Coordinates of C-alpha atoms and ligand atoms in Angstrom, one line a residue:
M1 CA 0.0 0.0 0.0
T2 CA 2.8 2.3 0.8
F3 CA 4.3 1.7 -2.6
K4 CA 1.0 2.6 -4.2
L5 CA 0.8 5.8 -2.2
N6 CA 4.4 6.7 -3.2
L7 CA 3.5 6.0 -6.8
M8 CA 0.5 8.4 -6.4
K9 CA 2.7 11.1 -5.0
K10 CA 5.3 10.6 -7.7
L11 CA 2.5 11.0 -10.2
I12 CA 1.3 14.2 -8.6
Y13 CA 4.1 16.1 -6.9
P14 CA 6.5 16.5 -9.8
L15 CA 3.7 18.0 -11.8
L16 CA 3.9 21.0 -9.6
A17 CA 1.6 23.8 -10.1
A18 CA -1.5 25.4 -8.7
V19 CA -3.3 27.6 -6.5
V20 CA -7.0 28.0 -6.2
L21 CA -6.6 26.3 -3.0
T22 CA -9.2 23.7 -2.8
A23 CA -10.7 24.3 0.6
I24 CA -12.5 21.2 1.5
S25 CA -13.2 20.8 5.1
A26 CA -14.1 17.1 5.5
C27 CA -11.6 14.5 4.8
G28 CA -13.0 11.5 6.4
G29 CA -13.4 8.0 4.9
G30 CA -17.2 7.7 4.7
E31 CA -19.1 6.9 1.6
I32 CA -20.7 10.3 1.3
V33 CA -18.6 13.2 2.5
P34 CA -20.5 16.5 3.1
V35 CA -18.7 19.5 1.7
D36 CA -19.0 22.9 3.3
L37 CA -19.6 25.1 0.2
S38 CA -19.3 28.3 2.3
I39 CA -15.6 27.9 2.6
V40 CA -14.9 27.2 -1.1
P41 CA -13.8 30.4 -2.8
N42 CA -14.7 31.6 -6.2
P43 CA -13.9 30.8 -8.9
V44 CA -13.6 27.2 -7.7
S45 CA -17.0 25.8 -7.5
V46 CA -17.8 22.5 -6.0
L47 CA -20.7 21.2 -8.1
G48 CA -21.7 18.3 -6.0
C49 CA -20.4 15.7 -3.7
G50 CA -20.6 11.9 -3.4
K51 CA -18.6 8.9 -2.8
S52 CA -15.1 9.5 -1.4
V53 CA -12.0 8.1 -3.2
N54 CA -9.2 6.1 -1.7
I55 CA -6.1 7.2 -3.6
Q56 CA -4.2 4.1 -2.6
E57 CA -6.6 2.1 -4.7
N58 CA -6.6 4.7 -7.5
P59 CA -3.1 5.3 -8.6
A60 CA -4.2 6.4 -12.1
V61 CA -5.8 9.7 -12.9
K62 CA -8.2 9.5 -15.8
T63 CA -7.9 12.6 -18.1
R64 CA -10.0 13.8 -21.0
I65 CA -9.6 16.9 -23.3
N66 CA -12.7 18.8 -24.2
K67 CA -11.8 21.5 -26.7
K68 CA -15.1 23.3 -26.2
M69 CA -13.7 24.4 -22.8
G70 CA -11.3 27.3 -22.1
A71 CA -7.7 26.1 -22.6
E72 CA -6.9 26.3 -18.9
E73 CA -10.3 25.5 -17.6
Y74 CA -10.8 22.2 -15.8
Y75 CA -13.1 19.9 -13.9
L76 CA -11.7 17.7 -11.2
D77 CA -14.0 14.9 -10.2
T78 CA -13.6 12.6 -7.2
H79 CA -17.2 12.0 -6.5
K80 CA -17.7 8.7 -8.3
G81 CA -15.1 6.9 -6.2
R82 CA -12.3 7.6 -8.8
I83 CA -10.3 10.5 -10.0
E84 CA -11.1 12.1 -13.3
I85 CA -9.9 15.4 -14.9
T86 CA -11.6 17.0 -17.9
A87 CA -9.9 20.1 -19.3
G88 CA -9.7 22.3 -22.4
S89 CA -6.1 21.4 -23.0
E90 CA -3.1 19.7 -21.4
A91 CA -2.5 22.9 -19.5
G92 CA -5.8 22.6 -17.8
V93 CA -5.1 19.0 -16.9
F94 CA -1.8 20.2 -15.4
W95 CA -3.5 22.8 -13.3
A96 CA -6.1 20.3 -12.1
R97 CA -3.2 18.0 -11.0
Q98 CA -1.9 20.8 -8.8
T99 CA -5.3 21.1 -7.2
L100 CA -5.3 17.4 -6.7
A101 CA -1.8 17.6 -5.1
Q102 CA -3.2 20.1 -2.7
M103 CA -6.2 17.9 -1.9
V104 CA -3.8 15.0 -1.2
A105 CA -1.7 17.3 1.0
Q106 CA -4.7 18.3 2.9
C107 CA -6.7 15.1 3.1
G108 CA -4.2 12.3 2.9
D109 CA -5.1 9.0 1.4
V110 CA -8.9 9.4 1.3
L111 CA -10.2 12.3 -0.7
P112 CA -13.7 13.6 -0.3
G113 CA -16.0 13.0 -3.2
V114 CA -16.3 16.4 -5.0
R115 CA -16.6 17.9 -8.4
I116 CA -14.5 21.1 -8.8
H117 CA -14.8 23.5 -11.7
D118 CA -12.1 26.1 -12.1
Y119 CA -10.5 28.5 -14.6
P120 CA -8.1 31.4 -14.4
K121 CA -9.3 35.0 -14.8
F122 CA -6.1 36.2 -16.4
P123 CA -4.3 34.6 -19.4
Y124 CA -1.0 36.2 -18.1
R125 CA 0.0 35.2 -14.6
G126 CA 3.6 36.1 -14.1
A127 CA 6.5 36.0 -11.7
H128 CA 9.8 37.7 -12.3
L129 CA 13.2 36.8 -11.0
D130 CA 16.2 39.2 -11.2
C131 CA 19.2 37.0 -11.9
C132 CA 21.5 40.0 -12.4
R133 CA 22.0 41.7 -9.1
H134 CA 22.5 38.2 -7.8
F135 CA 23.0 35.1 -10.0
F136 CA 21.0 31.9 -9.5
S137 CA 22.1 28.6 -11.0
V138 CA 20.1 26.8 -13.7
D139 CA 19.0 24.3 -11.0
E140 CA 17.8 27.2 -8.8
V141 CA 16.0 28.8 -11.7
K142 CA 14.2 25.4 -12.3
Q143 CA 13.2 25.3 -8.6
F144 CA 11.8 28.8 -9.0
I145 CA 9.8 27.5 -12.0
D146 CA 8.6 24.6 -9.8
I147 CA 7.3 27.2 -7.3
L148 CA 5.4 29.0 -10.1
A149 CA 3.9 25.7 -11.3
L150 CA 2.7 24.8 -7.8
H151 CA 0.9 28.2 -7.7
K152 CA -0.6 27.9 -11.2
I153 CA 1.5 30.9 -12.4
N154 CA 2.1 30.5 -16.2
V155 CA 4.8 33.1 -17.1
F156 CA 8.4 33.3 -15.9
H157 CA 9.8 36.7 -16.5
W158 CA 13.6 36.2 -16.6
H159 CA 15.5 39.4 -15.9
L160 CA 18.8 38.8 -17.8
T161 CA 20.6 42.1 -18.2
E162 CA 21.5 44.9 -15.7
D163 CA 24.0 47.4 -14.6
Q164 CA 25.5 44.8 -12.2
G165 CA 25.8 42.0 -14.7
W166 CA 24.9 40.7 -18.1
R167 CA 23.8 37.0 -17.8
A168 CA 22.8 35.8 -21.3
E169 CA 25.4 34.4 -23.7
I170 CA 25.2 36.3 -27.0
K171 CA 27.5 34.7 -29.7
Q172 CA 27.8 37.8 -31.9
Y173 CA 28.9 39.9 -28.8
P174 CA 31.1 37.6 -26.7
K175 CA 32.4 40.4 -24.5
L176 CA 28.9 40.8 -22.9
T177 CA 29.7 37.7 -20.9
E178 CA 33.5 37.8 -20.9
V179 CA 33.5 41.3 -19.5
G180 CA 29.9 42.2 -18.6
S181 CA 29.0 39.2 -16.5
V182 CA 31.5 40.0 -13.7
R183 CA 31.6 42.9 -11.3
K184 CA 34.8 43.5 -9.3
E185 CA 33.0 43.6 -5.9
T186 CA 29.6 44.1 -4.3
L187 CA 28.2 46.6 -1.8
V188 CA 27.9 45.2 1.7
G189 CA 24.8 46.1 3.7
H190 CA 22.2 48.7 2.8
Y191 CA 22.4 51.2 0.0
G192 CA 24.7 54.1 1.1
S193 CA 26.9 51.9 3.4
N194 CA 29.9 52.6 1.2
T195 CA 31.5 49.3 2.2
Y196 CA 32.4 46.7 -0.4
D197 CA 33.4 43.1 -0.1
G198 CA 36.4 43.2 -2.5
T199 CA 35.3 39.9 -4.1
P200 CA 34.6 39.5 -7.8
Y201 CA 31.1 38.3 -8.5
G202 CA 29.6 36.9 -11.7
G203 CA 27.9 34.2 -13.7
F204 CA 26.0 33.7 -16.9
Y205 CA 23.8 31.3 -18.8
T206 CA 24.9 29.6 -22.0
Q207 CA 22.5 29.5 -24.8
D208 CA 22.1 25.7 -24.2
E209 CA 21.3 26.3 -20.6
M210 CA 18.7 29.0 -21.4
R211 CA 17.1 26.5 -24.0
D212 CA 17.0 23.9 -21.2
V213 CA 15.2 26.3 -18.9
V214 CA 12.7 27.1 -21.7
T215 CA 12.0 23.4 -22.2
Y216 CA 11.7 22.7 -18.4
A217 CA 9.2 25.5 -18.1
A218 CA 7.2 24.5 -21.2
E219 CA 6.8 21.0 -19.7
R220 CA 5.0 22.8 -16.8
F221 CA 2.9 25.0 -19.2
I222 CA 5.0 28.0 -18.2
T223 CA 6.2 30.5 -20.8
V224 CA 9.6 32.2 -20.3
V225 CA 9.6 35.9 -21.2
P226 CA 13.2 37.1 -21.3
E227 CA 14.1 40.7 -20.5
I228 CA 16.9 42.6 -22.3
E229 CA 17.1 46.1 -20.7
M230 CA 17.3 49.2 -22.9
P231 CA 18.2 52.1 -23.0
G232 CA 19.0 52.3 -19.3
H233 CA 20.4 49.7 -16.8
A234 CA 23.1 49.3 -19.5
S235 CA 26.3 49.6 -17.5
A236 CA 27.4 45.9 -18.0
A237 CA 26.7 46.1 -21.8
L238 CA 28.7 49.4 -22.0
A239 CA 31.6 48.0 -20.0
S240 CA 31.7 45.3 -22.7
Y241 CA 31.2 47.6 -25.7
P242 CA 31.9 51.3 -24.6
E243 CA 31.4 52.6 -28.2
L244 CA 27.7 52.1 -27.7
G245 CA 27.5 54.8 -24.9
C246 CA 27.3 58.5 -25.3
R247 CA 30.7 59.0 -23.6
G248 CA 32.3 56.9 -26.3
K249 CA 34.8 54.1 -26.7
D250 CA 37.5 55.6 -24.5
Y251 CA 35.3 56.1 -21.4
P252 CA 36.1 53.4 -18.7
Y253 CA 32.6 52.1 -18.2
E254 CA 32.4 49.5 -15.4
V255 CA 30.0 46.8 -14.4
Q256 CA 28.3 48.5 -11.3
T257 CA 29.2 47.4 -7.8
T258 CA 26.3 49.1 -6.0
W259 CA 22.6 49.5 -6.6
G260 CA 20.4 52.3 -8.0
V261 CA 19.9 54.2 -11.2
F262 CA 22.9 55.2 -13.2
P263 CA 23.3 57.9 -15.9
E264 CA 25.2 55.6 -18.3
V265 CA 22.7 54.6 -21.0
F266 CA 22.9 53.4 -24.6
C267 CA 23.6 56.2 -27.1
A268 CA 20.3 56.7 -29.0
G269 CA 22.0 58.7 -31.7
N270 CA 24.5 56.1 -32.6
P271 CA 23.2 53.7 -35.4
E272 CA 25.5 51.0 -34.0
T273 CA 23.3 50.9 -30.9
V274 CA 20.3 49.7 -33.0
T275 CA 22.5 47.2 -34.9
F276 CA 23.7 45.9 -31.5
L277 CA 20.2 45.6 -30.0
E278 CA 18.8 43.9 -33.1
G279 CA 21.7 41.4 -33.1
V280 CA 21.2 40.6 -29.4
L281 CA 17.4 40.2 -30.0
D282 CA 18.0 37.9 -33.0
E283 CA 19.7 35.4 -30.7
I284 CA 17.3 35.9 -27.9
C285 CA 14.4 35.2 -30.2
D286 CA 16.1 32.0 -31.4
I287 CA 16.3 30.8 -27.8
F288 CA 13.0 32.0 -26.5
P289 CA 9.8 31.2 -28.5
S290 CA 7.6 33.5 -26.3
E291 CA 5.3 35.9 -28.2
Y292 CA 6.4 38.6 -25.7
I293 CA 10.0 39.9 -25.4
H294 CA 10.5 42.4 -22.5
I295 CA 12.7 45.3 -23.5
G296 CA 12.9 47.1 -20.1
G297 CA 12.6 50.8 -20.8
D298 CA 12.6 51.8 -17.1
E299 CA 14.8 54.2 -15.2
A300 CA 16.8 55.7 -18.1
P301 CA 18.1 59.1 -17.2
R302 CA 18.4 61.4 -20.2
E303 CA 21.1 63.9 -19.1
E304 CA 23.8 62.1 -21.3
W305 CA 21.5 62.5 -24.3
E306 CA 21.2 66.2 -23.6
K307 CA 25.0 66.6 -23.9
C308 CA 25.8 64.0 -26.7
P309 CA 26.4 65.4 -30.2
K310 CA 25.1 62.2 -31.8
C311 CA 21.9 62.2 -29.8
Q312 CA 21.3 65.9 -30.4
A313 CA 22.0 65.5 -34.2
L314 CA 19.4 62.7 -34.3
M315 CA 16.9 64.9 -32.5
K316 CA 17.4 67.7 -35.0
E317 CA 17.1 65.3 -37.9
K318 CA 13.9 63.9 -36.6
G319 CA 12.4 67.2 -35.4
F320 CA 12.3 66.0 -31.8
T321 CA 12.0 68.7 -29.1
R322 CA 12.3 66.5 -26.0
E323 CA 14.8 63.8 -25.1
A324 CA 11.9 61.6 -24.1
E325 CA 11.2 61.3 -27.9
L326 CA 14.6 59.7 -28.3
Q327 CA 13.5 56.9 -25.9
S328 CA 10.3 56.6 -27.7
Y329 CA 12.2 56.4 -31.1
L330 CA 14.5 53.7 -29.8
I331 CA 11.7 51.6 -28.3
T332 CA 9.5 52.0 -31.4
T333 CA 12.4 50.9 -33.7
V334 CA 12.9 47.8 -31.6
E335 CA 9.2 47.2 -31.4
Q336 CA 8.9 47.2 -35.2
Y337 CA 12.0 45.0 -35.6
L338 CA 10.5 42.4 -33.3
A339 CA 7.1 42.7 -34.9
G340 CA 8.8 41.6 -38.1
K341 CA 9.7 38.4 -36.3
G342 CA 6.1 38.0 -35.1
R343 CA 7.0 39.1 -31.5
K344 CA 5.5 41.8 -29.3
I345 CA 7.2 44.0 -26.8
I346 CA 6.5 44.4 -23.1
G347 CA 8.1 47.4 -21.4
W348 CA 8.0 49.0 -17.9
D349 CA 5.6 51.9 -17.7
E350 CA 8.2 54.5 -18.6
I351 CA 7.8 53.4 -22.2
L352 CA 4.6 55.6 -22.2
E353 CA 6.8 58.7 -21.9
G354 CA 7.4 60.2 -25.3
G355 CA 4.6 58.1 -26.8
V356 CA 4.5 54.4 -27.6
S357 CA 2.8 52.2 -30.2
Q358 CA -0.5 50.6 -29.3
N359 CA 1.1 47.2 -30.0
A360 CA 3.3 47.6 -26.9
T361 CA 2.1 46.0 -23.7
V362 CA 2.8 48.1 -20.6
M363 CA 4.0 46.6 -17.3
S364 CA 2.8 48.9 -14.6
W365 CA 5.2 49.0 -11.7
R366 CA 5.2 52.5 -10.2
G367 CA 1.9 51.7 -8.5
A368 CA -1.1 51.0 -10.7
K369 CA -1.0 54.5 -12.3
G370 CA 0.9 53.6 -15.4
G371 CA -1.3 50.7 -16.0
I372 CA -4.5 52.8 -15.7
E373 CA -3.0 55.4 -18.1
A374 CA -2.0 52.7 -20.6
A375 CA -5.4 51.0 -20.5
K376 CA -7.1 54.4 -21.1
L377 CA -4.8 54.8 -24.1
G378 CA -5.8 51.4 -25.4
N379 CA -2.6 49.5 -24.7
D380 CA -2.6 46.1 -23.1
V381 CA -1.4 46.1 -19.5
I382 CA 0.2 43.7 -17.0
M383 CA -0.3 45.0 -13.5
T384 CA 2.7 44.6 -11.3
P385 CA 2.5 47.5 -8.9
N386 CA 5.3 47.9 -6.4
S387 CA 2.7 48.8 -3.8
Y388 CA 1.3 45.3 -3.9
F389 CA 3.5 42.8 -5.8
Y390 CA 7.2 43.7 -5.2
F391 CA 8.2 40.7 -3.2
D392 CA 11.6 42.2 -2.4
Y393 CA 9.8 44.4 0.1
Y394 CA 9.6 43.6 3.8
Q395 CA 6.7 41.3 5.0
T396 CA 5.9 42.7 8.4
K397 CA 5.6 46.2 10.0
G398 CA 7.8 45.2 12.9
R399 CA 10.5 43.9 10.5
E400 CA 13.5 44.3 12.8
E401 CA 12.0 42.9 16.0
N402 CA 10.5 40.1 13.9
G403 CA 13.9 39.1 12.6
E404 CA 13.3 39.7 8.9
P405 CA 16.4 39.7 6.8
L406 CA 17.7 42.9 5.3
A407 CA 15.4 44.0 2.4
I408 CA 15.2 46.9 0.0
G409 CA 12.5 48.6 2.0
G410 CA 8.7 48.9 1.8
C411 CA 6.2 46.7 3.7
L412 CA 4.0 44.2 1.9
P413 CA 2.3 41.8 4.3
L414 CA 0.5 38.9 2.8
R415 CA -2.8 40.5 3.5
K416 CA -2.0 43.6 1.4
C417 CA -1.0 41.4 -1.6
Y418 CA -4.2 39.5 -1.2
E419 CA -6.2 42.8 -1.2
F420 CA -5.0 44.1 -4.6
D421 CA -7.8 45.0 -7.0
P422 CA -6.4 45.0 -10.6
Y423 CA -9.5 46.7 -11.9
D424 CA -9.6 49.6 -9.5
Q425 CA -10.5 52.9 -11.3
L426 CA -11.2 51.2 -14.7
D427 CA -14.4 51.1 -16.7
D428 CA -15.4 47.9 -18.6
D429 CA -13.6 48.8 -21.8
E430 CA -10.4 49.6 -19.9
K431 CA -10.7 46.4 -17.8
A432 CA -10.5 44.4 -21.1
H433 CA -6.9 45.7 -21.5
I434 CA -5.7 44.2 -18.2
K435 CA -4.2 41.0 -19.5
G436 CA -2.7 39.9 -16.3
I437 CA -0.8 40.5 -13.1
Q438 CA 2.7 39.7 -12.0
A439 CA 5.0 39.7 -8.9
N440 CA 8.6 40.9 -9.2
L441 CA 11.6 39.8 -7.2
W442 CA 14.5 42.2 -7.5
T443 CA 17.6 40.7 -5.8
E444 CA 19.9 43.5 -4.7
Y445 CA 19.6 42.2 -1.1
I446 CA 18.8 38.5 -1.9
A447 CA 22.0 36.5 -2.5
T448 CA 20.8 33.0 -1.9
F449 CA 18.0 30.8 -3.2
D450 CA 16.8 30.0 0.3
H451 CA 16.3 33.8 0.7
V452 CA 14.4 33.9 -2.6
Q453 CA 12.0 31.2 -1.2
H454 CA 11.6 33.2 2.0
M455 CA 10.5 36.3 0.0
V456 CA 8.1 34.7 -2.4
L457 CA 6.4 32.2 -0.1
P458 CA 3.6 32.4 0.9
R459 CA 3.1 35.7 -1.0
M460 CA 3.0 33.8 -4.2
A461 CA -0.2 32.3 -3.0
A462 CA -1.8 35.8 -2.9
L463 CA -0.6 36.5 -6.4
A464 CA -2.3 33.3 -7.5
E465 CA -5.4 34.1 -5.6
V466 CA -5.8 37.5 -7.4
A467 CA -4.8 36.0 -10.8
W468 CA -7.5 33.3 -10.6
N469 CA -10.0 35.4 -8.7
P470 CA -9.6 39.1 -9.1
E471 CA -13.1 39.8 -7.8
G472 CA -14.9 38.5 -4.7
R473 CA -11.9 38.0 -2.4
T474 CA -13.4 39.0 0.9
D475 CA -12.2 36.5 3.5
Y476 CA -8.5 36.8 4.3
D477 CA -8.6 34.4 7.2
A478 CA -10.1 31.7 5.1
F479 CA -7.4 32.3 2.5
V480 CA -4.7 31.9 5.1
G481 CA -6.4 28.7 6.3
R482 CA -6.3 27.3 2.8
I483 CA -2.6 28.0 2.5
E484 CA -2.0 26.3 5.8
K485 CA -4.0 23.2 4.8
G486 CA -3.3 22.9 1.1
L487 CA 0.1 24.4 0.5
L488 CA 2.1 24.4 3.7
P489 CA 2.4 20.6 3.7
I490 CA 3.8 20.8 0.2
Y491 CA 6.2 23.6 1.2
C492 CA 7.4 21.4 4.1
E493 CA 7.7 18.3 2.0
R494 CA 9.9 20.1 -0.5
G495 CA 11.9 21.9 2.2
Y496 CA 11.0 25.4 1.0
H497 CA 12.2 28.2 3.3
Y498 CA 8.9 30.0 3.5
A499 CA 8.2 33.0 5.7
D500 CA 6.0 31.9 8.5
Y501 CA 5.0 35.4 9.7
A502 CA 1.6 35.0 8.0
F503 CA 0.8 31.8 9.8
K504 CA 1.8 33.2 13.2
G505 CA -0.3 36.2 12.6
I506 CA 2.7 38.5 12.9
E507 CA 2.3 41.9 11.2
Ligands
LIG601 ZN1 24.3 59.7 -27.4

């Protein structure tokens, strides 16, 4: 019997993924198990209940595809004394298996007989990992993808280039990794400490490794969206190819050793910059089949453009009156280049400044304001406000006395993440432009993968809850109860270093 149980777990657990925590109270072994519908959240609906199922006697899960259903929609049936999944596609089957894993975690060998109907509200449900400020191995990136899968998150936004390190092998531009992937040292402690560790730090992913990650994610119905930053956050690229900066080839650009926003940006007036970016994106598109390519666009100071003869000459030629139009010109040029390859751009909300094509999707990070503005302009939006979904922020108000590790700042308790309303201030037409939500994990102060887990768990469950059910979330305590019953056992089994503040009621 133990063998069969292990077989069942092997069947379910590796197929990690899922949140819509199935909150089923009764887990007894009777023939008919009553289900308390009041504790089952939308959009999960329990359509009926009946005979319970002993999973030791049911190692196989019967699956069926019904193409009339939404691609990610599923029914999970256990009420006929066996386990059946019906879904619109294999992705829906996969999400149903995650719900099943949560039922097993909660109920053990005997599952209550229920029929669950579920589907996500957003087609884009993302989580971002910054692998530049600190580098995470391919194995750790795969573990991060496992965490996404468990929570039914279907996009991994992979932040690959930054001031502090360029992490993606580009064969046409080998210095990006030979030079740009290593910084000579790293800031110790908080921003402004002015103390450095004196130790070189680096790492990068080969193209084969990135392809391996894409395949691993695809097996879990997760799309990898790569991010190549432009025109700012470019110090590592400029340290590798200084001729692409406004200060020119003789300027000693360096891979940055501290955090923040730096004046060094790509020279918009140098045609070689466009050649370079297109060459990089050619290789990125070969590795990543995603429809979306993230081109950054955030935090790009313009003072160098104001002083640069090449940038000023281009402004004159184009009739631009503001440097913001140079950013818009660069982003639009890249957007059109990628459109020729059948791809679409996503950029941080600064891409709205100076004007942006309606084909661009805007990732709203400075609160929800950029997203609201973009939706009103008719652009598609991914809501990723720092005020709700920046998982690098602290998790409790009493952060020091609670023993939280050093973080960038802010305060985002689980409850606040749970309360995010992605539709706030939007009318129905504008709501249609909200294609999804995402959490971001910037890693200036996160050097180990254990620490990554601490920052994203259990807040990832709140992200999933909003992504699958943006309306009608009214019972925070029930939500925490469902994490405790349906996810915590899985976190423990896998040895995840989750933050336990939420379960202890610490704020
Ligand atoms: Zn310039």
